[in-house]
Short mmCIF file of C-alpha atoms in Angstrom, two decimals:
data_model
loop_
_atom_site.label_atom_id
_atom_site.label_comp_id
_atom_site.label_asym_id
_atom_site.label_seq_id
_atom_site.Cartn_x
_atom_site.Cartn_y
_atom_site.Cartn_z
CA UNK A 57 73.84 76.93 94.32
CA UNK A 58 72.56 74.92 97.22
CA UNK A 59 70.70 75.74 100.41
CA UNK A 60 72.06 74.71 103.80
CA UNK A 61 70.46 74.99 107.21
CA UNK A 62 73.07 76.98 109.11
CA UNK A 63 76.55 78.39 108.64
CA UNK A 64 77.10 79.32 112.29
CA UNK A 65 79.30 76.35 113.17
CA UNK A 66 81.41 75.92 110.04
CA UNK A 67 85.18 76.30 110.00
CA UNK A 68 86.13 79.07 107.57
CA UNK A 69 89.52 78.97 105.84
CA UNK A 70 91.15 82.07 104.41
CA UNK A 71 93.66 82.07 101.59
CA UNK A 72 97.30 82.43 102.58
CA UNK A 73 97.40 85.27 100.01
CA UNK A 74 94.92 87.31 102.05
CA UNK A 75 96.54 90.25 103.80
CA UNK A 76 98.78 93.16 102.94
CA UNK A 77 102.21 91.71 103.68
CA UNK A 78 102.40 89.46 100.62
CA UNK A 79 100.76 91.68 98.03
CA UNK A 80 97.30 90.21 98.40
CA UNK A 81 95.81 93.42 99.71
CA UNK A 82 93.25 91.51 101.77
CA UNK A 83 90.95 91.01 98.79
CA UNK A 84 90.32 87.33 99.29
CA UNK A 85 87.59 84.83 99.90
CA UNK A 86 87.03 82.44 102.76
CA UNK A 87 85.70 78.95 102.10
CA UNK A 88 84.11 76.31 104.30
CA UNK A 89 82.84 72.77 103.85
CA UNK A 90 79.16 72.58 104.78
CA UNK A 91 76.42 69.97 105.07
CA UNK A 92 75.62 67.76 102.13
CA UNK A 93 79.14 68.05 100.72
CA UNK A 94 78.67 71.67 99.66
CA UNK A 95 81.15 74.55 99.74
CA UNK A 96 80.36 77.98 101.22
CA UNK A 97 82.19 81.10 100.00
CA UNK A 98 82.24 84.58 101.56
CA UNK A 99 84.20 87.84 101.37
CA UNK A 100 87.00 87.81 103.97
CA UNK A 101 86.82 91.60 104.40
CA UNK A 102 83.07 91.69 105.05
CA UNK A 103 81.80 88.21 105.97
CA UNK A 104 78.39 89.49 107.05
CA UNK A 105 77.47 90.72 103.57
CA UNK A 106 76.45 87.30 102.32
CA UNK A 107 77.52 83.79 101.53
CA UNK A 108 77.32 81.72 98.36
CA UNK A 109 76.88 77.96 98.71
CA UNK A 110 77.88 75.68 95.85
CA UNK A 111 77.76 71.96 95.19
CA UNK A 112 81.25 70.51 94.66
CA UNK A 113 80.51 70.31 90.93
CA UNK A 114 79.24 73.89 90.86
CA UNK A 115 82.32 75.10 92.73
CA UNK A 116 84.62 73.36 90.25
CA UNK A 117 82.75 74.98 87.33
CA UNK A 118 82.90 78.42 88.98
CA UNK A 119 86.64 78.11 89.63
CA UNK A 120 87.22 77.02 86.02
CA UNK A 121 85.33 80.13 84.87
CA UNK A 122 87.37 82.39 87.15
CA UNK A 123 90.64 80.90 85.86
CA UNK A 124 89.42 81.35 82.27
CA UNK A 125 88.65 85.04 82.92
CA UNK A 126 84.93 84.68 82.24
CA UNK A 127 83.85 87.01 85.06
CA UNK A 128 85.83 90.17 84.22
CA UNK A 129 88.01 91.97 86.64
#
């Protein structure tokens, strides 16, 4: 994970699957592009809890792990 100076002015994007009307139940993440080409990720239900910041390569590896079921759930 990478460190960035500030996340106060980033544009967060929420998944179109987030929300109750389409079966998503609101259990989604928000993502934002941040300085240095990194990607920030936070919980859409509770954005103040914390944010993870990944390099693009790290994000791709994390997503591959999620798709492969490596993190339980």
